């Protein structure tokens, strides 16, 4: 496809469940980002990949969050033992990876933890 | 650490009114600056970007932004808004030589009344 694809679009999880969110970046994009967007807030950085290497995970809020991109394309953000404060929209973005190149965003996954 | 501040949380205008949304940033180096827009139900889209050169940048749909280095500002403007400009607007900053540290402001919600 032409854009960044995220699935599922909506996810409802009971507190304590594990969830996995998928991101298909634009073909050929080297850089991949995950952001968390709470209601009424801007996107907050979670983690960044260059190809398969996770170069920055400083934004992950706890050790319940981890992300992977094993083949340098599709990425998965996993949240273990979900908590209510994890409820947010999780955005994936990709870019060419060259200095300052803009990010292309997916539609996001809206996670609701009940 | 870099940060972005957007002064207005919610702006309400009538059609044909002029628009200016404030954005100030903090970053220890040369920067690239962006404005993204999120229309209701859609993903974040790039509106315009500043890399270097002319500090007055023109984007899509009649929007422009001016980079004032001495004020660490990158305000977004449009001379005459339309109802279709109703959306959320996000300012973002990243370093000039990499984009793995893109940070966003909290966003400004613009409502244009017909």
Coordinates of C-alpha atoms in Angstrom, one line a residue:
Chain A
X1 CA 0.0 0.0 0.0
X2 CA 0.9 3.6 -0.3
X3 CA 0.9 4.5 3.3
X4 CA 1.7 3.3 6.8
X5 CA -0.7 0.6 7.9
X6 CA -1.6 -0.2 11.5
X7 CA -3.7 -3.0 12.9
X8 CA -5.9 -3.4 14.7
X9 CA -7.6 0.0 14.4
X10 CA -9.3 -0.5 17.8
X11 CA -8.4 -2.8 20.6
X12 CA -10.2 -3.3 23.9
X13 CA -8.3 -5.2 26.5
X14 CA -9.1 -6.1 30.1
X15 CA -6.6 -5.0 32.7
X16 CA -3.8 -7.5 32.9
X17 CA -4.1 -8.8 29.4
X18 CA -1.2 -8.6 26.9
X19 CA -1.7 -6.9 23.6
X20 CA 0.3 -6.7 20.3
X21 CA 0.0 -3.8 17.9
X22 CA 1.2 -4.1 14.4
X23 CA 2.8 -1.6 12.0
X24 CA 3.5 -2.0 8.3
X25 CA 5.7 1.0 7.2
X26 CA 6.0 2.4 3.8
X27 CA 8.1 0.1 1.7
X28 CA 11.8 1.1 1.7
X29 CA 11.5 3.4 4.7
X30 CA 14.5 2.8 7.0
X31 CA 13.3 4.6 10.1
X32 CA 10.3 3.5 12.1
X33 CA 8.8 5.2 15.1
X34 CA 6.2 4.5 17.8
X35 CA 4.4 7.3 19.5
X36 CA 1.7 7.3 22.2
X37 CA -1.0 9.9 22.0
X38 CA -3.2 10.4 25.0
X39 CA -6.5 12.2 24.6
X40 CA -6.0 15.9 24.1
X41 CA -2.2 15.6 23.9
X42 CA 0.4 15.5 21.2
X43 CA 2.2 12.4 20.2
X44 CA 4.8 11.3 22.8
X45 CA 7.9 9.4 21.6
X46 CA 8.2 5.8 22.6
X47 CA 10.9 4.2 20.5
X48 CA 12.8 4.3 17.2
X49 CA 14.2 1.7 14.8
X50 CA 16.7 2.1 12.0
X51 CA 16.2 -1.0 10.0
X52 CA 16.0 -3.8 12.5
X53 CA 18.1 -2.0 15.1
X54 CA 16.2 -0.4 18.0
X55 CA 18.4 2.7 18.5
X56 CA 16.3 4.5 21.0
X57 CA 13.8 3.2 23.5
X58 CA 14.0 5.9 26.0
X59 CA 10.3 6.8 25.7
X60 CA 8.9 3.4 26.7
X61 CA 7.1 4.1 29.9
X62 CA 7.8 0.8 31.7
X63 CA 9.3 -2.6 31.2
X64 CA 5.9 -3.8 30.3
X65 CA 6.4 -2.2 26.9
X66 CA 8.6 -3.5 24.2
X67 CA 8.9 -3.3 20.5
X68 CA 10.6 -5.3 17.8
X69 CA 11.3 -5.1 14.1
X70 CA 13.1 -8.3 13.4
X71 CA 13.4 -8.0 9.6
X72 CA 13.6 -4.3 9.3
X73 CA 10.1 -3.9 8.0
X74 CA 7.0 -4.8 10.0
X75 CA 7.1 -3.8 13.6
X76 CA 5.2 -4.9 16.6
X77 CA 4.6 -3.0 19.9
X78 CA 3.8 -5.3 22.7
X79 CA 2.3 -4.3 26.0
X80 CA 2.2 -6.8 28.8
X81 CA -0.2 -6.8 31.7
X82 CA -2.0 -3.8 30.4
X83 CA -3.1 -1.1 32.9
X84 CA -5.8 1.6 32.5
X85 CA -3.2 4.3 32.1
X86 CA -2.1 2.5 28.9
X87 CA -5.3 3.6 27.2
X88 CA -4.3 5.8 24.3
X89 CA -3.8 5.9 20.6
X90 CA -0.6 4.3 19.5
X91 CA 0.9 5.8 16.4
X92 CA 3.4 4.3 14.1
X93 CA 5.4 6.5 11.6
X94 CA 8.1 5.8 9.1
X95 CA 10.6 7.9 7.1
X96 CA 13.4 7.6 4.7
X97 CA 15.8 8.1 7.6
X98 CA 17.7 11.0 6.0
X99 CA 18.4 14.0 8.1
X100 CA 15.2 15.8 8.9
X101 CA 13.0 13.8 6.6
X102 CA 9.3 14.1 7.6
X103 CA 7.5 11.3 9.2
X104 CA 4.6 9.5 7.5
X105 CA 2.0 8.4 10.0
X106 CA -0.5 5.5 10.2
X107 CA -4.0 5.9 11.4
X108 CA -3.1 4.6 14.8
X109 CA -4.5 1.9 17.1
X110 CA -6.8 3.1 19.8
X111 CA -6.3 0.9 22.9
X112 CA -8.8 1.0 25.6
X113 CA -8.0 -0.9 28.8
X114 CA -11.1 -1.7 31.0
Chain B
X1 CA 16.1 17.6 26.1
X2 CA 14.1 19.1 23.3
X3 CA 10.6 20.3 23.8
X4 CA 7.8 22.1 21.9
X5 CA 5.3 24.5 23.4
X6 CA 2.0 25.4 21.6
X7 CA 0.4 28.3 23.3
X8 CA -3.2 27.9 22.2
X9 CA -5.2 24.8 23.2
X10 CA -8.4 25.6 21.3
X11 CA -9.0 28.3 18.8
X12 CA -12.4 29.2 17.4
X13 CA -12.7 31.3 14.3
X14 CA -15.3 32.3 11.8
X15 CA -14.6 31.6 8.1
X16 CA -12.4 34.2 6.4
X17 CA -10.7 35.2 9.7
X18 CA -7.0 35.2 9.8
X19 CA -5.1 32.5 11.8
X20 CA -1.9 32.5 13.7
X21 CA -1.0 29.5 15.9
X22 CA 2.0 29.9 18.2
X23 CA 4.9 27.4 18.5
X24 CA 8.1 27.7 20.5
X25 CA 10.7 25.1 20.8
X26 CA 13.7 24.3 22.9
X27 CA 16.6 22.4 21.2
X28 CA 20.4 22.4 21.7
X29 CA 21.4 22.7 18.1
X30 CA 20.3 23.4 14.5
X31 CA 16.8 22.3 13.9
X32 CA 14.2 21.2 11.4
X33 CA 10.7 22.3 12.1
X34 CA 7.4 20.9 11.1
X35 CA 3.7 21.5 11.3
X36 CA 1.4 18.5 11.0
X37 CA -2.4 18.5 10.7
X38 CA -4.9 15.9 11.8
X39 CA -8.3 16.2 10.3
X40 CA -11.2 14.5 12.2
X41 CA -10.9 10.7 11.8
X42 CA -7.7 10.9 9.7
X43 CA -4.0 10.4 10.3
X44 CA -1.4 13.0 10.9
X45 CA -0.3 14.7 7.7
X46 CA 2.6 17.0 7.0
X47 CA 1.5 20.6 6.4
X48 CA 4.8 22.2 5.9
X49 CA 8.5 22.0 7.0
X50 CA 11.5 24.2 7.5
X51 CA 15.0 22.9 6.9
X52 CA 17.1 25.9 6.0
X53 CA 17.2 29.0 3.9
X54 CA 14.2 31.3 3.6
X55 CA 12.6 31.4 7.1
X56 CA 9.2 31.9 5.6
X57 CA 7.9 28.6 4.5
X58 CA 4.8 28.0 2.4
X59 CA 2.9 24.8 2.7
X60 CA -0.3 23.2 1.4
X61 CA -3.7 24.7 1.5
X62 CA -2.5 28.3 1.8
X63 CA -0.7 27.8 5.1
X64 CA 2.7 29.4 5.9
X65 CA 5.0 29.5 8.8
X66 CA 7.9 31.8 9.8
X67 CA 11.0 30.6 11.6
X68 CA 12.3 33.2 13.9
X69 CA 15.6 31.9 15.3
X70 CA 16.1 34.6 17.9
X71 CA 12.7 33.8 19.4
X72 CA 12.9 30.0 19.0
X73 CA 9.5 30.3 17.3
X74 CA 7.8 28.7 14.3
X75 CA 4.3 30.2 14.1
X76 CA 1.7 28.9 11.7
X77 CA -0.4 31.4 9.7
X78 CA -3.2 31.5 7.2
X79 CA -4.7 34.8 5.9
X80 CA -8.3 33.4 5.5
X81 CA -9.5 30.2 7.1
X82 CA -12.1 27.9 5.7
X83 CA -14.5 25.5 7.5
X84 CA -12.5 22.6 6.1
X85 CA -9.5 23.8 8.1
X86 CA -11.2 22.5 11.2
X87 CA -8.6 20.1 12.6
X88 CA -5.9 19.6 15.2
X89 CA -2.5 21.2 14.4
X90 CA 0.8 20.0 15.9
X91 CA 4.2 21.7 15.8
X92 CA 7.2 19.4 15.8
X93 CA 11.0 19.8 16.1
X94 CA 13.9 17.5 15.3
X95 CA 17.7 17.9 14.9
X96 CA 19.0 18.9 11.5
X97 CA 21.2 15.8 11.1
X98 CA 18.8 13.1 12.2
X99 CA 15.1 12.7 12.7
X100 CA 15.1 10.1 15.4
X101 CA 14.3 12.6 18.1
X102 CA 11.2 14.3 16.7
X103 CA 9.2 15.8 19.4
X104 CA 5.7 17.2 19.2
X105 CA 3.8 19.9 20.9
X106 CA 0.5 19.2 22.7
X107 CA -1.5 20.5 19.7
X108 CA -4.0 23.2 19.0
X109 CA -7.5 22.4 18.1
X110 CA -8.9 24.8 15.5
X111 CA -12.6 25.1 15.0
X112 CA -13.8 27.2 12.1
X113 CA -17.5 28.2 12.2
X114 CA -19.2 28.4 8.8

